[in-house]
CSV table of C-alpha atoms in Angstrom, one decimal:
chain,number,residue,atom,x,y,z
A,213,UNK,CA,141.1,124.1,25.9
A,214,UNK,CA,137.9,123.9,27.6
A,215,UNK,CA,136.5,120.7,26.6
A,216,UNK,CA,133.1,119.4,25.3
A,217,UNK,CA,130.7,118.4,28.1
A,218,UNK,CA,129.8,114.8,26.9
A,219,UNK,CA,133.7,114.0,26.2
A,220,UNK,CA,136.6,113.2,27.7
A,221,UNK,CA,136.7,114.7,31.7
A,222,UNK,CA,133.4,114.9,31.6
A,223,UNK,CA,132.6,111.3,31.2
A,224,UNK,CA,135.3,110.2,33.9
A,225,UNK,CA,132.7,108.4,36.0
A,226,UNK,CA,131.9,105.6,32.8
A,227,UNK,CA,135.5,106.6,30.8
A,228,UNK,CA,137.8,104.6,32.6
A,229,UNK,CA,140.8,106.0,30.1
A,230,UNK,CA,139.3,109.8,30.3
A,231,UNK,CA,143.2,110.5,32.0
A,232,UNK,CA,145.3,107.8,29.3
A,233,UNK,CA,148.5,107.0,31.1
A,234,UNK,CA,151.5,105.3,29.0
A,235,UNK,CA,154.4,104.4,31.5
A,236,UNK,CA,156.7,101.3,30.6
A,237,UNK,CA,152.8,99.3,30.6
A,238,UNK,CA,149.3,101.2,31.4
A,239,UNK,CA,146.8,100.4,33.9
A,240,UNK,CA,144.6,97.5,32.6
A,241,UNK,CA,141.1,97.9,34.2
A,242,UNK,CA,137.4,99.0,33.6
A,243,UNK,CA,136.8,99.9,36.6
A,244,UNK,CA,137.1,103.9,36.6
A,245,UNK,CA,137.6,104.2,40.4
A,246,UNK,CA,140.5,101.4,40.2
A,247,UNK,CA,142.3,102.9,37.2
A,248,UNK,CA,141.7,106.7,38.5
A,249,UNK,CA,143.4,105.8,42.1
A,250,UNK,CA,145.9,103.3,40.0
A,251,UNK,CA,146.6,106.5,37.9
A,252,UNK,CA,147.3,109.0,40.7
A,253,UNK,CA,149.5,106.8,42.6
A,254,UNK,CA,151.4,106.2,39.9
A,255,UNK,CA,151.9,110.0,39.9
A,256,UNK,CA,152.4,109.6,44.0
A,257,UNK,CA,149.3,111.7,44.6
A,258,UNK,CA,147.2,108.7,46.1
A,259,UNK,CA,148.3,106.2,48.6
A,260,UNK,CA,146.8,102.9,49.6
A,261,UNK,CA,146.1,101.6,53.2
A,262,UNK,CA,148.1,98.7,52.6
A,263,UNK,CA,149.4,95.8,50.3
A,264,UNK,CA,147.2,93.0,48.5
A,265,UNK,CA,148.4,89.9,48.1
A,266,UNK,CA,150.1,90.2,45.1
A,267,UNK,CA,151.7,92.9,45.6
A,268,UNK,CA,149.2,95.8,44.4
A,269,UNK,CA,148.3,98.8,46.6
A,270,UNK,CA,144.8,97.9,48.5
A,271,UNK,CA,143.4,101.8,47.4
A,272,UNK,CA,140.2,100.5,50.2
A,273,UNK,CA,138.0,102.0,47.4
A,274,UNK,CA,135.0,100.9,48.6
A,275,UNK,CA,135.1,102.4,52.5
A,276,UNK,CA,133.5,106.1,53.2
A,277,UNK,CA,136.1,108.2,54.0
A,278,UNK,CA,136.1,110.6,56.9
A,279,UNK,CA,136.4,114.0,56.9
A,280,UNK,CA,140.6,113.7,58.1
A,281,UNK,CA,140.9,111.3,55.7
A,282,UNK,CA,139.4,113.2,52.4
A,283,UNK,CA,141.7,116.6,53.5
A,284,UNK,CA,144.5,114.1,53.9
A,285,UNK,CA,143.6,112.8,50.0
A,286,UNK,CA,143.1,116.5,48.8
A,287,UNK,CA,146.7,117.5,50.0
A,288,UNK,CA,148.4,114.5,48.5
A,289,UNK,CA,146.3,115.3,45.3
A,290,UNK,CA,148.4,118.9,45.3
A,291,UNK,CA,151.8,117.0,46.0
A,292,UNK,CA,152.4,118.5,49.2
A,293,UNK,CA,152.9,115.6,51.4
A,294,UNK,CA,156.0,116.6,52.9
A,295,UNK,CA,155.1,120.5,53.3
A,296,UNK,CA,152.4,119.6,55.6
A,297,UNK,CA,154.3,116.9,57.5
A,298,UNK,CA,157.3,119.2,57.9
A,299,UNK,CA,155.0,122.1,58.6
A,300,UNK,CA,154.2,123.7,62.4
A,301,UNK,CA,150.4,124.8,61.8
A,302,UNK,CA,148.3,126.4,64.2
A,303,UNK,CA,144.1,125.3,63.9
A,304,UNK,CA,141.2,126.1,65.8
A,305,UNK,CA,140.5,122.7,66.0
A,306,UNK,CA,140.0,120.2,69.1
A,307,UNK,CA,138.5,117.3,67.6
A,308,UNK,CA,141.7,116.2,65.3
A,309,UNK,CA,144.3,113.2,65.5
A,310,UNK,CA,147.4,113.1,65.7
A,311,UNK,CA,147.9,111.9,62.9
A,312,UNK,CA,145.3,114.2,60.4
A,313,UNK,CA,147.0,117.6,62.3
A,314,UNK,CA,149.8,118.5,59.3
A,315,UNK,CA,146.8,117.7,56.6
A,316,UNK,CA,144.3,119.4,58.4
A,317,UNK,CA,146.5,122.0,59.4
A,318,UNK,CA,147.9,122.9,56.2
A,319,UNK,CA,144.7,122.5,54.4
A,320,UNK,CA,142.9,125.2,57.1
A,321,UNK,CA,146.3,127.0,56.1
A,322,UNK,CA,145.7,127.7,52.9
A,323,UNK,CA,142.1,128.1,53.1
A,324,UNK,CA,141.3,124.6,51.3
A,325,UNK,CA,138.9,123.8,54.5
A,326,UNK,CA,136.8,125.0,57.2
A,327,UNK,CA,135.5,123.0,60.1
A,328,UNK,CA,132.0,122.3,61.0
A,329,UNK,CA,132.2,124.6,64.3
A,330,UNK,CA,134.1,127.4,64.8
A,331,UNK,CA,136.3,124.4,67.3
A,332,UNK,CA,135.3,121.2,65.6
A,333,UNK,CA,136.7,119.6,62.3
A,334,UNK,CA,134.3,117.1,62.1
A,335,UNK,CA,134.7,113.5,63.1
A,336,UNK,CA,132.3,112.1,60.3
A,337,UNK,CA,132.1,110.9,57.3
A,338,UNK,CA,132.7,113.5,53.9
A,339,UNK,CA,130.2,114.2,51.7
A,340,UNK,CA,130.7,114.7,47.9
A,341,UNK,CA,129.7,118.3,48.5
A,342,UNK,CA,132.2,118.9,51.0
A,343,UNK,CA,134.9,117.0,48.8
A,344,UNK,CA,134.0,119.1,45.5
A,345,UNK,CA,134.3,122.2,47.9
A,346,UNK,CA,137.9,120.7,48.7
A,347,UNK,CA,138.8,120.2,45.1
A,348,UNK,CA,137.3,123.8,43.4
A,349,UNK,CA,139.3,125.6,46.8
A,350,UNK,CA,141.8,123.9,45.6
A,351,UNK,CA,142.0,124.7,42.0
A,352,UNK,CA,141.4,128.3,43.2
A,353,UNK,CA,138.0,128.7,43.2
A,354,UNK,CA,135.8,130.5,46.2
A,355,UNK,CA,133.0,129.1,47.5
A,356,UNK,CA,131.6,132.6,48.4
A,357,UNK,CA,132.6,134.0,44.7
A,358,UNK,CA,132.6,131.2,42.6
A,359,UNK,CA,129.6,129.2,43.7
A,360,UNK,CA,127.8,127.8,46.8
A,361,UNK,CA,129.3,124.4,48.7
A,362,UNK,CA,125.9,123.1,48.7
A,363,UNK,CA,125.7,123.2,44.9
A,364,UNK,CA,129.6,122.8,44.0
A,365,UNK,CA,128.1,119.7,41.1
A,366,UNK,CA,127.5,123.0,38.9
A,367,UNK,CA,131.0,123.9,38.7
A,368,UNK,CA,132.4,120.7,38.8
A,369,UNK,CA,129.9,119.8,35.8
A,370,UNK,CA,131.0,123.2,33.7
A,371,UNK,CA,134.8,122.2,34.5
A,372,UNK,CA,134.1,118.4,33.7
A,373,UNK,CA,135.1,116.8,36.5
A,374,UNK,CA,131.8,115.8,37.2
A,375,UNK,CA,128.5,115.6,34.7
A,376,UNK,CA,125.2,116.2,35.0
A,377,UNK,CA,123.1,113.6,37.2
A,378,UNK,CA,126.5,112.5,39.5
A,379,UNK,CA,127.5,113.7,43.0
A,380,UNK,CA,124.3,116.3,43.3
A,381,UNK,CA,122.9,114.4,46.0
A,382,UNK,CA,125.2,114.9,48.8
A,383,UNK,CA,123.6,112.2,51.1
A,384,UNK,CA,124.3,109.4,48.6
A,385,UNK,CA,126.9,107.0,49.5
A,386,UNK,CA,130.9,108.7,49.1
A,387,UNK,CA,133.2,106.5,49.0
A,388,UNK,CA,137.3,106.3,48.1
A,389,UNK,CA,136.8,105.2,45.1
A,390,UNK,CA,134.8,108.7,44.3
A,391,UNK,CA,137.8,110.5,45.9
A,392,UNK,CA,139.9,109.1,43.5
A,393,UNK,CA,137.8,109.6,39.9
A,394,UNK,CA,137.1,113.0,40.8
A,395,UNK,CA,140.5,113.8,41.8
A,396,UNK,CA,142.3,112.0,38.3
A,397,UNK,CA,139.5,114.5,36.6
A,398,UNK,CA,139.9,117.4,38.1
A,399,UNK,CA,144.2,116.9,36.7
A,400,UNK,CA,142.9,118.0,33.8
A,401,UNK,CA,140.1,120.8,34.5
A,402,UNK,CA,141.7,124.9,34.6
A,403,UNK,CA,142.3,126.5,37.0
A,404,UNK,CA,140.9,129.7,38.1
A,405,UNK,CA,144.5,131.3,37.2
A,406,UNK,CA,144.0,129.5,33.7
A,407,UNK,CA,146.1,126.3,33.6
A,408,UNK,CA,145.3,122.9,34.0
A,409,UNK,CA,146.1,121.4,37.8
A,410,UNK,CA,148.5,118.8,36.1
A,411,UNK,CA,150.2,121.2,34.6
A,412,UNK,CA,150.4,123.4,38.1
A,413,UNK,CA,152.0,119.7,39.6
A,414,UNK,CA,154.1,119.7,36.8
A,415,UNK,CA,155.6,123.5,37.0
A,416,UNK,CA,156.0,122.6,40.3
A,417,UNK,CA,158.3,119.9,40.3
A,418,UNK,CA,156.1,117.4,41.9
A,419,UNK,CA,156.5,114.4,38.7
A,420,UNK,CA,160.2,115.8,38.0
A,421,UNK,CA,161.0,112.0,38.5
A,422,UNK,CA,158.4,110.9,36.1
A,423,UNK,CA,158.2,108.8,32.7
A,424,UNK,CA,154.4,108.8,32.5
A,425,UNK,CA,152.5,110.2,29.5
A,426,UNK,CA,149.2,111.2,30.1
A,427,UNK,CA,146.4,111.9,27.0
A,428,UNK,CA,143.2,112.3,27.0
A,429,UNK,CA,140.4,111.9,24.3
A,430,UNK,CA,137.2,113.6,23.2
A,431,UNK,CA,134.4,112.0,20.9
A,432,UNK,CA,134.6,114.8,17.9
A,433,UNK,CA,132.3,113.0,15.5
A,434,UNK,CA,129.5,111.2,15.6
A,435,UNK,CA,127.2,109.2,13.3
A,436,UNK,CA,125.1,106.2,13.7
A,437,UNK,CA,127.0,102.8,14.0
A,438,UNK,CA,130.3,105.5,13.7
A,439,UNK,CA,132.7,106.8,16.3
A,440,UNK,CA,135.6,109.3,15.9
A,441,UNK,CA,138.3,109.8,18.7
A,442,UNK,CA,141.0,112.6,18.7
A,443,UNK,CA,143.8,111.5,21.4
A,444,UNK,CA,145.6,114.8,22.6
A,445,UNK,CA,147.9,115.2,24.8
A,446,UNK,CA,147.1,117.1,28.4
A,447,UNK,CA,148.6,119.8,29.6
A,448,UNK,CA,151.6,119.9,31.6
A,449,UNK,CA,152.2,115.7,31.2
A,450,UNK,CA,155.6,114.7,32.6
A,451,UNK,CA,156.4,113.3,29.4
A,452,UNK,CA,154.7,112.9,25.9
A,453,UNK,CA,155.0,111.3,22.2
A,454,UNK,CA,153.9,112.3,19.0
A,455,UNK,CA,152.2,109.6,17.0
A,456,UNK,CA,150.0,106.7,18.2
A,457,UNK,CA,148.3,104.1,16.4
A,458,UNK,CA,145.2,101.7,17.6
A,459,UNK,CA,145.7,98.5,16.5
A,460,UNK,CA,142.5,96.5,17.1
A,461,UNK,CA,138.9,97.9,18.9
A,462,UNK,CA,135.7,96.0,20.3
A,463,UNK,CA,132.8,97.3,21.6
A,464,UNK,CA,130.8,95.4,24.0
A,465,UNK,CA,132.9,92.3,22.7
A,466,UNK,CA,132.0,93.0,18.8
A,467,UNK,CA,134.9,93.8,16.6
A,468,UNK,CA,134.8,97.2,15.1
A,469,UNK,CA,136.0,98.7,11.9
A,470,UNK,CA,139.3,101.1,12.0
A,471,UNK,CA,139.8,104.1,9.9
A,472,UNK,CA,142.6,106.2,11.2
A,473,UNK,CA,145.3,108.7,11.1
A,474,UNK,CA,148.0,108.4,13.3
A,475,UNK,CA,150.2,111.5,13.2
A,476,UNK,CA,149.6,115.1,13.9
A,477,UNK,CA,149.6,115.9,10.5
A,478,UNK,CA,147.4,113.3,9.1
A,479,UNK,CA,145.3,114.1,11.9
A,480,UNK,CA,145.1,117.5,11.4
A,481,UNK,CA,144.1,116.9,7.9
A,482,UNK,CA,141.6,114.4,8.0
A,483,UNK,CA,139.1,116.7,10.2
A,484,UNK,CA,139.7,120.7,9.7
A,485,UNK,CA,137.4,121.1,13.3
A,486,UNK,CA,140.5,119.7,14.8
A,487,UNK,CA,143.1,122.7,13.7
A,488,UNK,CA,140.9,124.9,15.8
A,489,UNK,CA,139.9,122.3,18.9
A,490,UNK,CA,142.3,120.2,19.1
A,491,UNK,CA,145.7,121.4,17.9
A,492,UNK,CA,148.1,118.9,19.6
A,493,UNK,CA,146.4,116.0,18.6
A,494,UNK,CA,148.6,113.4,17.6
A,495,UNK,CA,145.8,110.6,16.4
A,496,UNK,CA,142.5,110.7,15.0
A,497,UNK,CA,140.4,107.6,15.3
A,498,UNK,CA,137.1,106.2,13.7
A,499,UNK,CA,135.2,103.0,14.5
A,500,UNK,CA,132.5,101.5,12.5
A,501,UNK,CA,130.3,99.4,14.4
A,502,UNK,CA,127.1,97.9,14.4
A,503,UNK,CA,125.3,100.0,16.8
A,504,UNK,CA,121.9,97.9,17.8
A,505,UNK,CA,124.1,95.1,18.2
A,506,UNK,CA,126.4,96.5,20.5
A,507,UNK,CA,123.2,97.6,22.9
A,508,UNK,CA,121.9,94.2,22.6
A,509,UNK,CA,125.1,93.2,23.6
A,510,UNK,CA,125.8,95.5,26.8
A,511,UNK,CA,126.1,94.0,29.9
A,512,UNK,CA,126.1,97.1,31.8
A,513,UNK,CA,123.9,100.1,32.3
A,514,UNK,CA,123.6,103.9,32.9
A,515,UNK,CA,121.3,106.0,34.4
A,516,UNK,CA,120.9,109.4,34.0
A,517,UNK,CA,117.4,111.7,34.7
A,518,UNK,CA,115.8,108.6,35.7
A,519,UNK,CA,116.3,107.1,32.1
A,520,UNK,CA,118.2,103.6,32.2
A,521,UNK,CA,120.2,103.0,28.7
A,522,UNK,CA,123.0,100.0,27.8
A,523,UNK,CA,126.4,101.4,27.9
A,524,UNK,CA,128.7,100.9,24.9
A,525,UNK,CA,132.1,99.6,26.7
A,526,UNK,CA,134.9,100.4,23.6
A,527,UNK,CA,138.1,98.2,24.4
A,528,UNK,CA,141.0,99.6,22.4
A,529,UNK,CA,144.7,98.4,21.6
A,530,UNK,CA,147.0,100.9,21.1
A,531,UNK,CA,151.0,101.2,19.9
A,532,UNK,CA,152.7,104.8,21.0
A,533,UNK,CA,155.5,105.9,19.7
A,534,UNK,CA,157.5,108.2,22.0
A,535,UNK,CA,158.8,111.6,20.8
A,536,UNK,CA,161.7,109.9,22.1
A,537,UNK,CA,162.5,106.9,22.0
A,538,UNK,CA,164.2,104.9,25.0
A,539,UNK,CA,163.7,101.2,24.5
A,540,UNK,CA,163.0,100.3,20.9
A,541,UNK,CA,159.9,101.5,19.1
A,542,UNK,CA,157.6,101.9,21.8
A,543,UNK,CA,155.2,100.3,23.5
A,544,UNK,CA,152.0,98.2,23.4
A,545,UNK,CA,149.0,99.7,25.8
A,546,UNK,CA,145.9,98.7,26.1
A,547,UNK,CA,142.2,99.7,28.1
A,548,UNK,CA,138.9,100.5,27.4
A,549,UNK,CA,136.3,103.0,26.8
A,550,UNK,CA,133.3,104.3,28.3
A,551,UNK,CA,131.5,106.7,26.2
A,552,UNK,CA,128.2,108.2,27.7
A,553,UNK,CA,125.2,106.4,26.4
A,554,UNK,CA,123.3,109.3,26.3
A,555,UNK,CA,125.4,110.3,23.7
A,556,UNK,CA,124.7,107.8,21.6
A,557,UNK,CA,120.7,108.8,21.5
């Protein structure tokens, strides 16, 4: 399922839960680059550069990451790890460590990356052009077929893991953080064979050892001071449950009004778009909310086309109930939403 550009994926730079995850507890942060890196090393596709104090992975979110480093991020992101450490590859190129040669050479390999001579991988920093390029080689997609390095946003937009207005101007700061939220996005965005890349991981083996579920969300209706959500599951999660309730909502710190149906069926019923879009979808939300509040109420902003517009955070807690059950009757999760303000307009 292809999904809507203003939902879900698409919104993964300001929807810190666009990738729900529900392991024994979920991620607990609205920071989108936090949660997305939390996310994919919870999968063991992202690794930190060390230990914080108490305990946590430091992801080093925040630092630019060279051009060995990003390949090095890419190839984890595929689960091969080990393949390229075990691997004897042969590269053109003179200007790589030690270290970066198996990631570099397996990524030259299998055509995931180029250098920027003919002898020279490139010592500096990557771009967000050059990491898009990695991620739609990646997913199967040809940069002399499919669409032009230099303008890789487009397809990144039209497969939602990017939208319109982000990473199209390549000399903008790039940064960890952005290697992580566009790699959690692109999990869920098809490949050029036709599958999701999660579910490619998944086929593969690479979260055999896994208890996570993983859902996503899109915003399916929408009317003022009125929100409805339709949680779904993505394709090719490890694991996954059938029913899921929200117990209490806020937006911007006001409380919100729940209507909801919490089953496949009920869902199902309550909204006939979602028998054709949304098949697998195991709750249906609405919130009632006092819109020009919430805005007056927004301590954080968006900007998209030069236009500057509050941004309605939606905090959510939420009770799953596994298709099968391990430890009692499931568990409490909890996080919050980032819808695109521009939706709201």
């Amino acid at each position: 399922m292809k999904r809507n550009r203003l939902l879900t994926l698409g919104l993964s730079a300001l929807l810190a839960l666009s990738l729900l995850v529900a392991p024994a507890s979920a991620i607990v942060t609205d920071d989108p680059h936090l949660y997305s890196a939390t996310l994919l090393n919870q999968l063991g596709l992202f690794q930190g550069v060390g230990t914080n104090p108490d305990g946590s992975p430091d992801y080093d979110l925040k630092s630019s990451p060279t051009r060995e480093q990003a390949v090095t991020m890419l190839v984890r992101l595929l689960g091969k790890d080990a393949e390229a450490l075990a691997g004897t590859w042969q590269t053109p190129f003179t200007d790589v460590a030690d270290w970066a040669k198996p990631y570099v050479g397996y990524a030259y390999t299998n055509g995931l990356t180029t250098g920027v001579t003919p002898t020279e991988f490139g010592k500096g920093n990557a771009t967000s052009a050059q990491y898009l390029t990695f991620v739609l080689r990646a997913l199967g997609y040809s940069s002399s077929v499919d669409f032009q390095w230099e303008k890789a946003y487009l397809l990144t937009h039209e497969l939602s893991i990017t939208y319109p207005g982000e990473y199209e101007n390549s000399s903008a700061p790039f940064t960890r953080g952005d290697v992580a939220k566009i790699s959690s996005a692109a999990l869920g965005a098809t490949m050029k064979e036709g599958t999701t890349l999660l579910a490619y991981l998944n086929n593969a083996g690479v979260f055999k050892d896994s208890n996570l579920s993983i859902f996503s969300l899109d915003v399916v209706s929408r009317v003022k001071d009125k929100i409805g959500f339709a949680f779904f599951p993505v394709e090719g999660t490890p694991k996954e449950y059938t029913s899921f309730t929200v117990d209490s909502a806020s937006v911007n710190g006001l409380p919100c009004t729940i209507k909801q149906f919490s089953d496949n069926a009920s869902a199902l019923n309550a909204l006939s778009s979602l028998k054709n879009n949304y098949p697998r979808t195991f709750n249906y939300t609405e919130l009632s909310y006092d819109e020009a509040a919430a805005k007056a109420a927004a301590t954080r902003n968006y900007t998209i086309d030069g236009n500057t517009y509050p941004m309605l955070i939606f905090f959510l807690r939420m009770h799953r109930h596994p298709a099968r059950r391990q430890h009692g009757e499931g568990s409490v999760i909890r996080g919050c939403l980032h819808p695109m303000t521009p939706f709201f307009l």
